[in-house]
Amino acid sequence: MEKAVFLDRDGVLCMHVFNPSTGEHEPPRDPGSVRLYPNTIRSLRKLQASGYDLFLVSNQPDFAKGKTTLASMEMVHNELDRILISNGVHFKEYYYCYHHPKGVVPEYSYECDCRKPKAFFLFKAANTFGVDLSNSWMVGDRDSDVECGKAAGTRTILIEEPTSAHKRGLSRPDHTAKSLKDAVGIITS
Ligand SMILES: [Mg+2]
Ligand SMILES: [Zn+2]
């Protein structure tokens, strides 16, 4: 059985981007806005070296909400993938949910099975790749990430990223951390 770390994307690997027109910190909307935190690559390499499979599990509802295009989201993903691979970091799979229950694009706007806090993608990884969820971790910056990990039976780490502080406070993670670097220190200790 494999052990894995399931990672949220925005606020964990990539920085949020401040949008002056909405006053909100948002996911990157174009490839040029993709910025990793200073220790992201080193932290992911450390997980790989410790024998963990890496999976991305990310809710990306902004197309469903009418805020961006599928092509833009694909370009952002491709840029992230390029940066990771060129730095020797290889995710086993990238799992994205593009849905939102209250979106404006009908085909993507419904109560789907895959949106965190649902654990759909973690169970899928367990079935597809033989991941032992009880020996695995979920790392994210929102309560929904913690709830997702708990629903799948992983251990959980909540990263207290300042720009997403309003998205947490109700969940009970196994650990909190200031950054991915700190989270990886917990996982590998
Ligand atoms: Mg996040
Ligand atoms: Zn979904």
Short mmCIF file of C-alpha atoms and ligand atoms in Angstrom, two decimals:
data_model
loop_
_atom_site.label_atom_id
_atom_site.label_comp_id
_atom_site.label_asym_id
_atom_site.label_seq_id
_atom_site.Cartn_x
_atom_site.Cartn_y
_atom_site.Cartn_z
CA MET A 1 0.00 0.00 0.00
CA GLU A 2 1.18 3.50 -0.83
CA LYS A 3 1.19 6.47 1.51
CA ALA A 4 0.22 9.85 0.11
CA VAL A 5 -0.06 13.54 0.80
CA PHE A 6 -3.11 15.22 -0.69
CA LEU A 7 -2.48 18.90 -1.25
CA ASP A 8 -4.81 21.78 -1.86
CA ARG A 9 -3.49 24.22 -4.48
CA ASP A 10 -4.30 27.87 -3.78
CA GLY A 11 -3.02 29.13 -0.45
CA VAL A 12 -0.87 26.02 -0.05
CA LEU A 13 1.34 25.64 -3.14
CA CYS A 14 0.37 28.82 -5.03
CA MET A 15 -0.19 32.26 -3.60
CA HIS A 16 -3.56 33.90 -3.92
CA VAL A 17 -3.62 36.96 -6.16
CA PHE A 18 -5.14 40.18 -4.86
CA ASN A 19 -7.79 41.56 -7.20
CA PRO A 20 -8.20 45.33 -6.65
CA SER A 21 -11.56 45.39 -8.45
CA THR A 22 -13.17 42.91 -6.04
CA GLY A 23 -10.94 43.51 -3.02
CA GLU A 24 -10.51 39.74 -2.75
CA HIS A 25 -7.61 37.32 -2.83
CA GLU A 26 -8.33 34.94 -5.68
CA PRO A 27 -6.76 32.01 -7.49
CA PRO A 28 -4.36 32.98 -10.27
CA ARG A 29 -6.35 33.66 -13.47
CA ASP A 30 -3.50 33.64 -15.98
CA PRO A 31 -0.22 31.75 -16.19
CA GLY A 32 1.86 34.83 -15.47
CA SER A 33 0.19 35.13 -12.05
CA VAL A 34 1.23 31.67 -10.86
CA ARG A 35 3.61 32.20 -7.94
CA LEU A 36 4.68 29.44 -5.60
CA TYR A 37 5.55 30.12 -1.97
CA PRO A 38 9.31 30.31 -1.38
CA ASN A 39 9.61 26.81 0.09
CA THR A 40 7.05 24.96 -2.01
CA ILE A 41 9.46 23.07 -4.26
CA ARG A 42 11.84 22.11 -1.47
CA SER A 43 8.92 20.95 0.68
CA LEU A 44 7.41 18.80 -2.07
CA ARG A 45 10.78 17.24 -2.85
CA LYS A 46 11.15 16.36 0.82
CA LEU A 47 7.79 14.56 0.76
CA GLN A 48 8.80 12.67 -2.37
CA ALA A 49 12.11 11.70 -0.80
CA SER A 50 10.21 10.41 2.23
CA GLY A 51 8.22 8.04 0.04
CA TYR A 52 4.92 9.90 -0.21
CA ASP A 53 2.89 9.99 -3.41
CA LEU A 54 1.67 13.51 -4.13
CA PHE A 55 -1.88 14.34 -5.22
CA LEU A 56 -3.43 17.73 -5.90
CA VAL A 57 -7.06 18.11 -4.82
CA SER A 58 -8.46 21.48 -5.79
CA ASN A 59 -11.86 23.14 -6.08
CA GLN A 60 -11.84 25.56 -9.03
CA PRO A 61 -15.37 26.94 -9.35
CA ASP A 62 -14.57 30.23 -11.07
CA PHE A 63 -15.64 29.12 -14.54
CA ALA A 64 -18.93 27.84 -13.12
CA LYS A 65 -19.31 31.24 -11.44
CA GLY A 66 -18.69 33.10 -14.69
CA LYS A 67 -15.43 34.66 -13.50
CA THR A 68 -12.97 33.05 -15.91
CA THR A 69 -12.72 30.67 -18.85
CA LEU A 70 -11.90 26.99 -18.95
CA ALA A 71 -8.97 27.85 -21.23
CA SER A 72 -7.53 30.24 -18.64
CA MET A 73 -7.86 27.65 -15.90
CA GLU A 74 -6.13 25.11 -18.11
CA MET A 75 -3.28 27.54 -18.81
CA VAL A 76 -2.83 28.21 -15.10
CA HIS A 77 -2.73 24.47 -14.43
CA ASN A 78 -0.25 23.89 -17.26
CA GLU A 79 2.04 26.58 -15.87
CA LEU A 80 1.94 25.02 -12.40
CA ASP A 81 2.64 21.59 -13.90
CA ARG A 82 5.55 23.00 -15.93
CA ILE A 83 7.11 24.60 -12.84
CA LEU A 84 6.73 21.44 -10.77
CA ILE A 85 8.10 19.06 -13.38
CA SER A 86 11.01 21.33 -14.30
CA ASN A 87 11.93 21.28 -10.61
CA GLY A 88 11.74 17.51 -10.29
CA VAL A 89 8.37 17.36 -8.53
CA HIS A 90 5.98 14.76 -9.93
CA PHE A 91 2.38 14.55 -8.76
CA LYS A 92 0.74 11.18 -9.21
CA GLU A 93 -2.50 12.89 -10.25
CA TYR A 94 -4.11 16.31 -10.35
CA TYR A 95 -7.75 16.20 -9.25
CA TYR A 96 -9.84 19.28 -9.99
CA CYS A 97 -13.51 19.95 -9.27
CA TYR A 98 -14.86 22.62 -11.64
CA HIS A 99 -18.38 22.65 -10.26
CA HIS A 100 -20.26 24.97 -7.95
CA PRO A 101 -23.75 24.46 -6.54
CA LYS A 102 -24.68 28.11 -7.16
CA GLY A 103 -22.80 28.87 -10.37
CA VAL A 104 -24.18 30.56 -13.47
CA VAL A 105 -22.95 28.12 -16.15
CA PRO A 106 -25.64 25.42 -16.10
CA GLU A 107 -23.46 22.43 -17.07
CA TYR A 108 -21.11 23.14 -14.16
CA SER A 109 -23.59 24.42 -11.60
CA TYR A 110 -25.03 21.66 -9.48
CA GLU A 111 -24.35 19.71 -6.31
CA CYS A 112 -21.56 17.48 -7.65
CA ASP A 113 -19.89 14.50 -6.01
CA CYS A 114 -16.33 15.78 -6.21
CA ARG A 115 -16.28 19.22 -4.54
CA LYS A 116 -14.42 19.38 -1.22
CA PRO A 117 -15.35 18.83 1.59
CA LYS A 118 -16.49 15.67 -0.15
CA ALA A 119 -13.75 13.03 -0.12
CA PHE A 120 -14.51 11.70 -3.62
CA PHE A 121 -11.04 12.26 -5.07
CA LEU A 122 -9.25 10.78 -2.06
CA PHE A 123 -11.27 7.60 -2.35
CA LYS A 124 -10.60 7.62 -6.08
CA ALA A 125 -6.85 7.84 -5.43
CA ALA A 126 -7.12 5.00 -2.92
CA ASN A 127 -8.89 2.81 -5.48
CA THR A 128 -6.77 3.77 -8.48
CA PHE A 129 -3.31 3.87 -6.92
CA GLY A 130 -3.61 1.67 -3.82
CA VAL A 131 -3.23 4.53 -1.36
CA ASP A 132 -3.61 3.66 2.31
CA LEU A 133 -5.65 6.65 3.47
CA SER A 134 -5.07 5.94 7.16
CA ASN A 135 -1.35 6.36 6.51
CA SER A 136 -1.83 9.54 4.47
CA TRP A 137 -2.32 13.26 4.99
CA MET A 138 -4.52 16.07 3.69
CA VAL A 139 -3.02 19.57 3.76
CA GLY A 140 -5.07 22.68 3.04
CA ASP A 141 -5.84 26.23 4.12
CA ARG A 142 -9.63 25.97 4.55
CA ASP A 143 -12.01 24.11 6.80
CA SER A 144 -13.28 22.28 3.70
CA ASP A 145 -9.82 20.76 3.21
CA VAL A 146 -9.74 19.49 6.79
CA GLU A 147 -13.28 18.10 6.52
CA CYS A 148 -12.35 16.37 3.26
CA GLY A 149 -9.33 14.68 4.81
CA LYS A 150 -11.30 13.61 7.87
CA ALA A 151 -14.08 12.18 5.72
CA ALA A 152 -11.48 10.03 3.94
CA GLY A 153 -9.74 8.92 7.14
CA THR A 154 -6.45 10.77 6.58
CA ARG A 155 -4.63 12.88 9.10
CA THR A 156 -5.07 16.59 8.50
CA ILE A 157 -3.00 19.76 8.64
CA LEU A 158 -4.54 23.21 8.35
CA ILE A 159 -2.19 25.86 7.00
CA GLU A 160 -2.97 29.24 8.51
CA GLU A 161 -2.46 31.32 5.40
CA PRO A 162 -3.40 34.92 6.20
CA THR A 163 -5.36 35.66 3.00
CA SER A 164 -7.80 32.78 3.61
CA ALA A 165 -8.33 33.24 7.35
CA HIS A 166 -12.07 33.85 6.81
CA LYS A 167 -12.43 30.34 5.36
CA ARG A 168 -11.51 28.48 8.53
CA GLY A 169 -12.14 28.33 12.26
CA LEU A 170 -14.79 25.61 12.53
CA SER A 171 -12.81 22.49 11.68
CA ARG A 172 -10.60 20.46 14.00
CA PRO A 173 -7.41 19.52 12.18
CA ASP A 174 -4.87 17.17 13.72
CA HIS A 175 -2.28 19.93 13.36
CA THR A 176 -2.00 23.54 12.29
CA ALA A 177 1.01 24.99 10.49
CA LYS A 178 2.17 28.39 9.28
CA SER A 179 3.30 27.13 5.89
CA LEU A 180 3.73 24.04 3.74
CA LYS A 181 7.30 23.87 4.99
CA ASP A 182 6.05 23.54 8.57
CA ALA A 183 3.41 21.02 7.53
CA VAL A 184 6.05 18.86 5.85
CA GLY A 185 8.12 19.06 9.03
CA ILE A 186 5.17 17.60 10.94
CA ILE A 187 4.55 14.86 8.36
CA THR A 188 8.18 13.75 8.17
CA SER A 189 9.00 13.95 11.87
MG MG B 1 -6.90 26.74 -0.71
ZN ZN B 2 -17.22 18.70 -8.66
#
